[in-house]
CSV table of C-alpha atoms in Angstrom, one decimal:
chain,number,residue,atom,x,y,z
A,1,MET,CA,10.0,6.7,-21.5
A,2,SER,CA,10.1,3.7,-19.6
A,3,THR,CA,6.8,2.2,-18.1
A,4,PRO,CA,6.4,2.2,-14.3
A,5,VAL,CA,6.0,-1.4,-12.5
A,6,VAL,CA,4.1,-1.3,-9.6
A,7,SER,CA,3.4,-4.2,-7.3
A,8,ILE,CA,1.1,-4.3,-4.4
A,9,ALA,CA,2.3,-6.9,-1.6
A,10,TYR,CA,-0.9,-7.1,0.7
A,11,HIS,CA,-2.6,-9.7,3.0
A,12,SER,CA,-6.4,-9.8,3.7
A,13,GLY,CA,-8.0,-11.6,6.1
A,14,TYR,CA,-11.7,-11.4,5.4
A,15,GLY,CA,-11.5,-9.8,1.8
A,16,HIS,CA,-11.7,-6.1,2.7
A,17,THR,CA,-8.2,-5.2,2.0
A,18,THR,CA,-8.6,-7.0,-1.3
A,19,VAL,CA,-10.8,-4.4,-2.5
A,20,LEU,CA,-8.4,-1.7,-1.6
A,21,ALA,CA,-5.5,-3.5,-3.0
A,22,GLU,CA,-7.4,-3.8,-6.2
A,23,ALA,CA,-8.6,0.0,-6.2
A,24,VAL,CA,-4.9,0.9,-5.6
A,25,ARG,CA,-4.1,-1.4,-8.7
A,26,ASP,CA,-6.5,0.4,-10.8
A,27,GLY,CA,-5.7,3.8,-10.0
A,28,ALA,CA,-2.2,2.8,-10.7
A,29,LEU,CA,-3.3,1.5,-14.1
A,30,GLU,CA,-5.1,4.6,-14.7
A,31,ALA,CA,-1.9,6.2,-14.4
A,32,GLY,CA,0.0,4.0,-17.0
A,33,ALA,CA,1.8,1.4,-14.7
A,34,VAL,CA,2.0,-2.1,-15.1
A,35,VAL,CA,0.7,-3.7,-11.8
A,36,HIS,CA,1.0,-7.0,-10.3
A,37,LEU,CA,-1.1,-8.1,-7.2
A,38,VAL,CA,0.9,-10.1,-4.9
A,39,LYS,CA,-1.0,-12.2,-1.8
A,40,VAL,CA,1.8,-12.0,0.4
A,41,ASP,CA,0.5,-15.4,2.2
A,42,GLU,CA,0.5,-17.2,-1.5
A,43,ILE,CA,3.7,-15.7,-2.8
A,44,THR,CA,5.3,-17.9,-5.4
A,45,GLU,CA,8.8,-17.6,-6.9
A,46,GLU,CA,7.8,-15.7,-9.8
A,47,GLN,CA,6.0,-13.0,-7.6
A,48,TRP,CA,9.2,-12.4,-5.5
A,49,GLU,CA,11.0,-11.9,-8.6
A,50,GLN,CA,8.3,-9.4,-10.0
A,51,LEU,CA,8.6,-7.4,-6.7
A,52,ASP,CA,12.2,-7.4,-7.1
A,53,ALA,CA,11.8,-6.1,-10.7
A,54,SER,CA,9.6,-3.2,-9.5
A,55,ASP,CA,9.9,0.3,-9.4
A,56,ALA,CA,7.7,0.6,-6.3
A,57,ILE,CA,6.1,-1.9,-3.8
A,58,VAL,CA,2.8,-0.9,-2.2
A,59,PHE,CA,2.4,-2.9,1.2
A,60,GLY,CA,-1.4,-3.4,2.4
A,61,SER,CA,-2.8,-5.1,5.3
A,62,PRO,CA,-5.8,-5.1,7.8
A,63,THR,CA,-4.8,-3.9,11.2
A,64,TYR,CA,-5.1,-6.5,13.7
A,65,MET,CA,-4.3,-5.9,17.4
A,66,GLY,CA,-2.7,-2.3,16.3
A,67,THR,CA,-0.5,-3.4,13.7
A,68,ALA,CA,-0.3,-5.4,10.6
A,69,SER,CA,-1.8,-9.0,10.3
A,70,GLY,CA,0.7,-12.1,11.5
A,71,ALA,CA,0.9,-13.2,7.6
A,72,PHE,CA,2.1,-9.6,6.5
A,73,HIS,CA,4.7,-9.6,9.4
A,74,GLN,CA,5.8,-13.3,8.3
A,75,PHE,CA,6.4,-11.9,4.6
A,76,ALA,CA,8.1,-8.9,6.2
A,77,GLU,CA,10.4,-11.1,8.0
A,78,THR,CA,11.1,-13.2,4.7
A,79,THR,CA,12.2,-10.2,2.9
A,80,SER,CA,15.3,-10.3,5.1
A,81,LYS,CA,16.8,-12.0,2.2
A,82,ARG,CA,16.3,-8.9,0.1
A,83,TRP,CA,17.7,-6.6,2.7
A,84,PHE,CA,21.1,-8.7,2.9
A,85,VAL,CA,21.8,-7.8,-0.9
A,86,HIS,CA,20.0,-4.2,-1.0
A,87,SER,CA,17.4,-5.9,-3.8
A,88,TRP,CA,14.9,-3.4,-2.9
A,89,LYS,CA,17.4,-0.1,-2.3
A,90,ASP,CA,15.9,3.0,-4.1
A,91,LYS,CA,12.7,1.6,-5.0
A,92,LEU,CA,9.4,3.6,-4.2
A,93,ALA,CA,7.2,2.3,-1.1
A,94,ALA,CA,3.4,3.2,0.0
A,95,GLY,CA,0.8,1.6,2.2
A,96,PHE,CA,-2.3,1.0,3.3
A,97,SER,CA,-4.8,-0.5,5.7
A,98,ASN,CA,-8.2,-1.5,6.9
A,99,SER,CA,-9.7,-1.9,10.3
A,100,GLY,CA,-13.2,-1.9,12.0
A,101,ALA,CA,-12.8,1.3,14.1
A,102,LYS,CA,-12.3,4.9,12.7
A,103,SER,CA,-8.7,5.1,14.1
A,104,GLY,CA,-8.0,1.4,14.8
A,105,ASP,CA,-4.3,2.2,15.4
A,106,LYS,CA,-3.9,2.1,11.7
A,107,LEU,CA,-1.6,4.6,12.1
A,108,HIS,CA,0.8,2.1,13.9
A,109,THR,CA,0.4,-0.3,10.7
A,110,LEU,CA,1.3,2.7,8.2
A,111,GLN,CA,4.4,3.7,10.6
A,112,TYR,CA,5.6,-0.2,10.5
A,113,PHE,CA,5.4,-0.4,6.5
A,114,THR,CA,7.4,3.1,6.4
A,115,VAL,CA,10.4,1.5,9.0
A,116,LEU,CA,10.2,-1.9,7.0
A,117,ALA,CA,10.5,0.2,3.8
A,118,ALA,CA,13.4,2.3,5.5
A,119,GLN,CA,15.1,-0.8,6.4
A,120,HIS,CA,15.2,-1.9,2.7
A,121,GLY,CA,16.6,1.6,1.7
A,122,MET,CA,13.2,2.4,0.1
A,123,THR,CA,11.6,6.1,-0.3
A,124,TRP,CA,8.0,6.3,1.0
A,125,VAL,CA,5.3,7.8,-0.9
A,126,ASN,CA,2.7,9.7,1.0
A,127,LEU,CA,-0.6,10.2,0.4
A,128,GLY,CA,-0.5,13.6,-0.7
A,129,LEU,CA,-3.8,14.3,0.2
A,130,HIS,CA,-5.3,17.2,3.0
A,131,PRO,CA,-7.9,15.5,5.3
A,132,GLY,CA,-11.4,15.3,4.2
A,133,TRP,CA,-14.5,15.1,6.4
A,134,ASN,CA,-13.0,17.6,9.1
A,135,SER,CA,-15.8,20.3,8.8
A,136,THR,CA,-19.0,21.3,9.1
A,137,THR,CA,-19.3,21.8,5.1
A,138,ALA,CA,-17.3,18.3,4.5
A,139,SER,CA,-18.4,14.9,4.1
A,140,GLU,CA,-18.0,11.3,4.9
A,141,GLU,CA,-17.6,11.0,1.0
A,142,ASP,CA,-14.6,13.0,1.0
A,143,LEU,CA,-11.1,11.6,0.0
A,144,ASN,CA,-9.1,11.1,2.8
A,145,ARG,CA,-12.1,11.0,5.1
A,146,LEU,CA,-10.2,9.3,7.9
A,147,GLY,CA,-7.4,12.2,7.7
A,148,PHE,CA,-4.4,9.7,7.2
A,149,TYR,CA,-1.3,11.5,5.8
A,150,LEU,CA,1.4,8.6,5.6
A,151,GLY,CA,-1.3,6.4,3.1
A,152,ALA,CA,-4.6,5.3,2.6
A,153,GLY,CA,-6.4,4.5,5.6
A,154,ALA,CA,-10.1,2.7,5.2
A,155,GLN,CA,-12.6,1.8,7.8
A,156,THR,CA,-15.4,-0.9,7.5
A,157,HIS,CA,-17.6,-1.8,10.0
A,158,THR,CA,-16.9,-5.5,11.5
A,159,ASP,CA,-20.5,-7.0,10.8
A,160,LEU,CA,-20.1,-5.9,6.9
A,161,GLY,CA,-18.4,-7.8,4.3
A,162,PRO,CA,-16.1,-6.9,1.6
A,163,GLU,CA,-18.5,-5.4,-0.7
A,164,GLU,CA,-19.2,-2.7,1.7
A,165,VAL,CA,-15.9,-1.2,2.0
A,166,HIS,CA,-16.7,2.6,1.8
A,167,LYS,CA,-16.7,4.2,-1.5
A,168,SER,CA,-14.6,7.2,0.0
A,169,ASP,CA,-12.0,4.6,1.1
A,170,ILE,CA,-11.7,2.8,-2.3
A,171,ALA,CA,-11.4,6.2,-4.2
A,172,THR,CA,-8.9,7.1,-1.6
A,173,ALA,CA,-6.7,4.0,-2.2
A,174,GLU,CA,-7.3,4.5,-6.2
A,175,HIS,CA,-5.6,8.1,-5.6
A,176,LEU,CA,-2.8,6.1,-3.9
A,177,GLY,CA,-2.1,4.3,-6.8
A,178,ARG,CA,-2.4,7.0,-9.2
A,179,ARG,CA,0.2,8.8,-7.1
A,180,VAL,CA,2.5,5.9,-6.8
A,181,ALA,CA,2.4,5.1,-10.2
A,182,GLU,CA,3.0,9.0,-11.4
A,183,GLN,CA,5.7,9.4,-9.0
A,184,ALA,CA,7.3,6.3,-10.0
A,185,ARG,CA,7.3,7.8,-13.4
A,186,VAL,CA,9.0,11.2,-12.2
A,187,TYR,CA,11.8,8.8,-10.5
A,188,ILE,CA,12.7,6.6,-13.5
A,189,ALA,CA,13.0,9.9,-15.5
A,190,GLY,CA,15.0,11.6,-13.1
A,191,ARG,CA,17.4,8.4,-12.6
A,192,ALA,CA,17.7,8.7,-16.5
A,193,ALA,CA,18.4,12.4,-16.6
A,194,VAL,CA,21.2,12.1,-14.3
A,195,GLY,CA,22.6,8.6,-15.2
A,196,ALA,CA,21.8,6.9,-12.0
């Protein structure tokens, strides 16, 4: 059976989103994938080729002013060259974001990622978790403590550095990486079975 290839295309302004990208990587590696980390503001031609050859691409960005960062938007616009020739059609996609507030309009960033993925003809992989920390017996240590469904949402106080990204949010990002790798393995096997 083929080993899934997962690429994580992300931007990080202050390092917090890098911590999450590395957690997504670790989860995907644990699930047996080959993983590439791609900083979209430093992307090389070789990394574009890695994205093109991936089975799944996970998008990541901090949420600034209610959406993904300007650097991520610039990357997204550059993907139009791939859009014209359907380079990413039928790949899997997923996403994650961090902001200073509990909500911080991260849902809008995740929705932006889903629209980008849909424009490319990609298939979205959601988080696959119920919300955590939503009852008196729950804890902020729960997976998906912020209750996002579309992807992994993280919150880090604006006066704390990347080393203080919440452990639950790191674990949730790891879960996302495992889930994407596992779904990519199923997707590859299914395509092989139907001869697609």
